[in-house]
CSV table of C-alpha atoms and ligand atoms in Angstrom, one decimal:
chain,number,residue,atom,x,y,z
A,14,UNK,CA,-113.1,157.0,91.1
A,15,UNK,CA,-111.5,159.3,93.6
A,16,UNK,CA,-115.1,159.7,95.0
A,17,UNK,CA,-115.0,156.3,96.1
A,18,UNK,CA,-114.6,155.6,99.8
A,19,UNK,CA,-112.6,151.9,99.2
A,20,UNK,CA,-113.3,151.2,103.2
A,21,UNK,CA,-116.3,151.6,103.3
A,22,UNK,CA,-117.8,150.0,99.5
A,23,UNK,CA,-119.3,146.9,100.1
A,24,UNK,CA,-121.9,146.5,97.3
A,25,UNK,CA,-120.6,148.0,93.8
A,26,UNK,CA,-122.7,148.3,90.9
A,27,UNK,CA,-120.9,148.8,86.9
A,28,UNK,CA,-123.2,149.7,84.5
A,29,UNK,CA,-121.5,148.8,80.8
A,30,UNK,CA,-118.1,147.4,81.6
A,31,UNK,CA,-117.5,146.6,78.1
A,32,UNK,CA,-114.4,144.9,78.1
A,33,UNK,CA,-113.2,145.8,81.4
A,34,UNK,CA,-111.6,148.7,81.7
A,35,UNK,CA,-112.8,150.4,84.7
A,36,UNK,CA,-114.2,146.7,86.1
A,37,UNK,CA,-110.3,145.7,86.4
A,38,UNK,CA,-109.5,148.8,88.2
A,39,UNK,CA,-112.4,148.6,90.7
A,40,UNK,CA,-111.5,145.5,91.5
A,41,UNK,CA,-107.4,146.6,92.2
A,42,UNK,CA,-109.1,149.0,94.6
A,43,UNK,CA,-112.4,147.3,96.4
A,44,UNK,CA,-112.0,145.1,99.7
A,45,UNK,CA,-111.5,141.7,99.8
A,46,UNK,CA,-115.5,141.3,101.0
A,47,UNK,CA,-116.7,143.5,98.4
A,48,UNK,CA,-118.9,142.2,95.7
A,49,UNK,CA,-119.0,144.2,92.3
A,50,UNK,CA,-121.9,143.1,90.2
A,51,UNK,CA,-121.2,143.8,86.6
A,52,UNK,CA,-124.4,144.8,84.3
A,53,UNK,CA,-123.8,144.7,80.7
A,54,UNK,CA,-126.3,144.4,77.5
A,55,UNK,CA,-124.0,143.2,75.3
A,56,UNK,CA,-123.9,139.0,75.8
A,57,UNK,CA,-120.3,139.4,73.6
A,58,UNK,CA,-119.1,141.1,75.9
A,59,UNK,CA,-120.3,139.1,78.9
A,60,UNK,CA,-118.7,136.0,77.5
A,61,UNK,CA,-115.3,138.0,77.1
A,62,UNK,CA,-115.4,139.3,80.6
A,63,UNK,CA,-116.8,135.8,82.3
A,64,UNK,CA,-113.0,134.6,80.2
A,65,UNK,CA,-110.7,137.7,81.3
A,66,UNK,CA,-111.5,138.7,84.7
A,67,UNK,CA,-110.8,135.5,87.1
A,68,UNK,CA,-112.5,137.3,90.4
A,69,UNK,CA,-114.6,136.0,92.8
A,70,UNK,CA,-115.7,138.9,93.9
A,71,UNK,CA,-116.8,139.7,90.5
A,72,UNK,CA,-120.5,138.9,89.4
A,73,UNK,CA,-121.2,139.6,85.9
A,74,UNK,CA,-125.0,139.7,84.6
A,75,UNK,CA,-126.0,139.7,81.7
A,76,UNK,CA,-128.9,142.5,81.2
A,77,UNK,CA,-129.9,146.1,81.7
A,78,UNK,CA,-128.9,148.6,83.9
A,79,UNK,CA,-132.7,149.5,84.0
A,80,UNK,CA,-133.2,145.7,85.9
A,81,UNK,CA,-130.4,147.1,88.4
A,82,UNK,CA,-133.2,146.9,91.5
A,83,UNK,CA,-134.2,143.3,90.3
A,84,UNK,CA,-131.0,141.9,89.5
A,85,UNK,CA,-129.7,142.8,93.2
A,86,UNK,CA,-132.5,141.5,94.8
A,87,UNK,CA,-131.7,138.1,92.6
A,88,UNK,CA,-128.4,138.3,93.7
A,89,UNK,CA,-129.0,138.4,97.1
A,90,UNK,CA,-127.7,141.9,98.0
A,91,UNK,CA,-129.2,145.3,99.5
A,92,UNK,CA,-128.6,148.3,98.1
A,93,UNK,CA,-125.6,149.5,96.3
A,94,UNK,CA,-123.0,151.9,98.1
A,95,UNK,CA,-122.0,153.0,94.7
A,96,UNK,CA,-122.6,152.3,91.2
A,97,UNK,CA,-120.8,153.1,88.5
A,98,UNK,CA,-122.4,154.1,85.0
A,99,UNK,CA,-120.4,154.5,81.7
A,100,UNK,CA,-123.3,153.5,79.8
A,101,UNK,CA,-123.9,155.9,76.1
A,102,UNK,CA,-127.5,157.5,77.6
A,103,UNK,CA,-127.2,160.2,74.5
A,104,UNK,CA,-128.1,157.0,72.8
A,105,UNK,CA,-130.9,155.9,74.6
A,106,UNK,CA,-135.0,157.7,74.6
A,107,UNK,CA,-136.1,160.0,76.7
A,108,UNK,CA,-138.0,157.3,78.7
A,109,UNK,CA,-134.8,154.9,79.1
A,110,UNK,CA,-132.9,157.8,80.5
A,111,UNK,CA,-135.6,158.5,82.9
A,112,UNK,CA,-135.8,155.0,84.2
A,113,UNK,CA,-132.0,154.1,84.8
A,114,UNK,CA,-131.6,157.3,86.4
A,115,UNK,CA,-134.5,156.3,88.6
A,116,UNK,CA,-133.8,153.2,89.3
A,117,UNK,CA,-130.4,154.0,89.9
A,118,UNK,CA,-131.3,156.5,92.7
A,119,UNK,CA,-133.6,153.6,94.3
A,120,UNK,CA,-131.2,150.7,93.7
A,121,UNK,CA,-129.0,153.1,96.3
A,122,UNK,CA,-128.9,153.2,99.9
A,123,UNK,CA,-129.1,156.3,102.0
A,124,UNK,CA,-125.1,157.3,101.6
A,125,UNK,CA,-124.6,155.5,98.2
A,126,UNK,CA,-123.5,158.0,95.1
A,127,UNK,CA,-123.7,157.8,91.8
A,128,UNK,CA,-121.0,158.0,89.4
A,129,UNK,CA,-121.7,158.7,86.1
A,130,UNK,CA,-119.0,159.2,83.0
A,131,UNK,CA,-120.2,161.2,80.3
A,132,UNK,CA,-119.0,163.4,77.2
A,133,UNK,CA,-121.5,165.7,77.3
A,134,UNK,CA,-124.3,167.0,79.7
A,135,UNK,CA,-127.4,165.8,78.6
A,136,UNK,CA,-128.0,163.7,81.0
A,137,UNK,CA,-127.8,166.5,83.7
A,138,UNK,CA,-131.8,167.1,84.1
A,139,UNK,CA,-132.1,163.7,84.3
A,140,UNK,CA,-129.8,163.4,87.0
A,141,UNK,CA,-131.1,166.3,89.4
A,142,UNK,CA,-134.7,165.1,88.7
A,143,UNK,CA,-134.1,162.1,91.6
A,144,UNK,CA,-131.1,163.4,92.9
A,145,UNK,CA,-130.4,165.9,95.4
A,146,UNK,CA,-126.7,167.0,95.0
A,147,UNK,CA,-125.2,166.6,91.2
A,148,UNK,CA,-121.3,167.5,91.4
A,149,UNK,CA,-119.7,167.8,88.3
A,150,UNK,CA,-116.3,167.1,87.8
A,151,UNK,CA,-114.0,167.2,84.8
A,152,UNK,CA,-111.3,164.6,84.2
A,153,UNK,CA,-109.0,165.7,81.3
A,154,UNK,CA,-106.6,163.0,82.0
A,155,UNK,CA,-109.0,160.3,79.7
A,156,UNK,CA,-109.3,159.6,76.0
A,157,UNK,CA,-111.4,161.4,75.1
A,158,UNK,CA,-111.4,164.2,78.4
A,159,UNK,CA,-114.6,163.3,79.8
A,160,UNK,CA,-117.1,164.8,82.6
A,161,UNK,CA,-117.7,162.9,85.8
A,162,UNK,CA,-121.2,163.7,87.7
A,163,UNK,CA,-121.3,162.5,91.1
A,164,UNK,CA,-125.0,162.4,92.4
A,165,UNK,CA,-126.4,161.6,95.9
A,166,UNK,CA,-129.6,160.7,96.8
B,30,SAM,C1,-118.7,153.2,76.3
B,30,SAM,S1,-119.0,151.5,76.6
B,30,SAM,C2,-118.3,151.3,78.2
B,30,SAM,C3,-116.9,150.9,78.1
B,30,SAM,C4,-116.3,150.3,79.4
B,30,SAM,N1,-116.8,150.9,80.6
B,30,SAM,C5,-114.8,150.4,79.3
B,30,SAM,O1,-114.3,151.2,80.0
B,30,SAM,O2,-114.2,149.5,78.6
B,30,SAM,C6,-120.7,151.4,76.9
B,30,SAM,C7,-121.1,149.9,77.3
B,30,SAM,O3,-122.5,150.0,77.9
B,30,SAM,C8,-123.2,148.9,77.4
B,30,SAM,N2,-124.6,149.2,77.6
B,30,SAM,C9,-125.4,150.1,76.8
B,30,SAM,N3,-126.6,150.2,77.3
B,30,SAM,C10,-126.7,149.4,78.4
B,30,SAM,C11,-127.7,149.1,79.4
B,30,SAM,N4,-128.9,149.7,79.3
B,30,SAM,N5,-127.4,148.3,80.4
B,30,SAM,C12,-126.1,147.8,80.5
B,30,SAM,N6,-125.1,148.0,79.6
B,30,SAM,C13,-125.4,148.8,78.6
B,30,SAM,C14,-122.7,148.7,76.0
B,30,SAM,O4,-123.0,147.4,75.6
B,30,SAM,C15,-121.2,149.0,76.2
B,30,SAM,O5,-120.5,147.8,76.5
């Protein structure tokens, strides 16, 4: 998350926080006005977080990362300065790839990024297709050492 200016981050997106991982350390890092809105398919998961993670600042949704547009307009907020995607796309069609990517880039305002974690590159056609700059970075400090793609619009 060294690609993330903490000063400026007001809206923050996760895609797939699981059981927290990252979501805990975004919170350490994000201002005290930040709001981090916390998409995740699985409802288990959503009930473990919603027990967990005590954060105000924290709004957890249960759905997916393809409704990212929707679900901040429900929420009340403007686009995202950054959203953050661990979700498994070598899982998902073709089509599902397409649209999250997609909506990802619209759900973004002008100097928002995109930060994806992935352990392969499949996904990188997907990502230039809506974005105009696709950094890739490789972080062998994880389990397992993962690559990092940091797209803006
Ligand atoms: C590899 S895990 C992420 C782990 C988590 N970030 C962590 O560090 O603990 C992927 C997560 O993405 C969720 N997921 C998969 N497809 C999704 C989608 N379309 N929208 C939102 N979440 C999704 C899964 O339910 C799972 O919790």
């Amino acid at each position: 998350m060294a690609e993330i200016d903490w000063d400026r981050a007001r809206v923050l997106v996760e895609f797939g926080p699981g059981v927290g991982t990252i979501t805990r350390e975004v919170l350490k890092r994000m201002r005290r006005d930040a709001v981090l809105v916390a998409i995740e398919l699985n409802e288990e998961f959503v009930e473990h977080l919603g027990e967990t993670i005590h954060d105000t600042r924290l709004r957890l949704v249960h759905g997916s990362a393809a409704d990212v547009r929707r679900i901040l307009a429900e929420q009340g907020l403007a686009a995202a300065d950054y959203i953050i995607s661990s979700i498994p796309y070598s899982l998902l069609s073709a089509a599902e790839r397409q649209e999250i990517v997609s909506e990802s880039r619209h759900a973004l305002q002008a100097q928002g990024s995109l930060l994806v974690f992935q352990f392969n590159r499949s996904l990188l056609p997907y990502l230039k297709s809506s974005f105009s700059s696709v950094k890739l970075n490789f972080q062998l400090l994880n389990i397992l050492p993962v690559l990092v793609f940091h797209c803006t619009p």
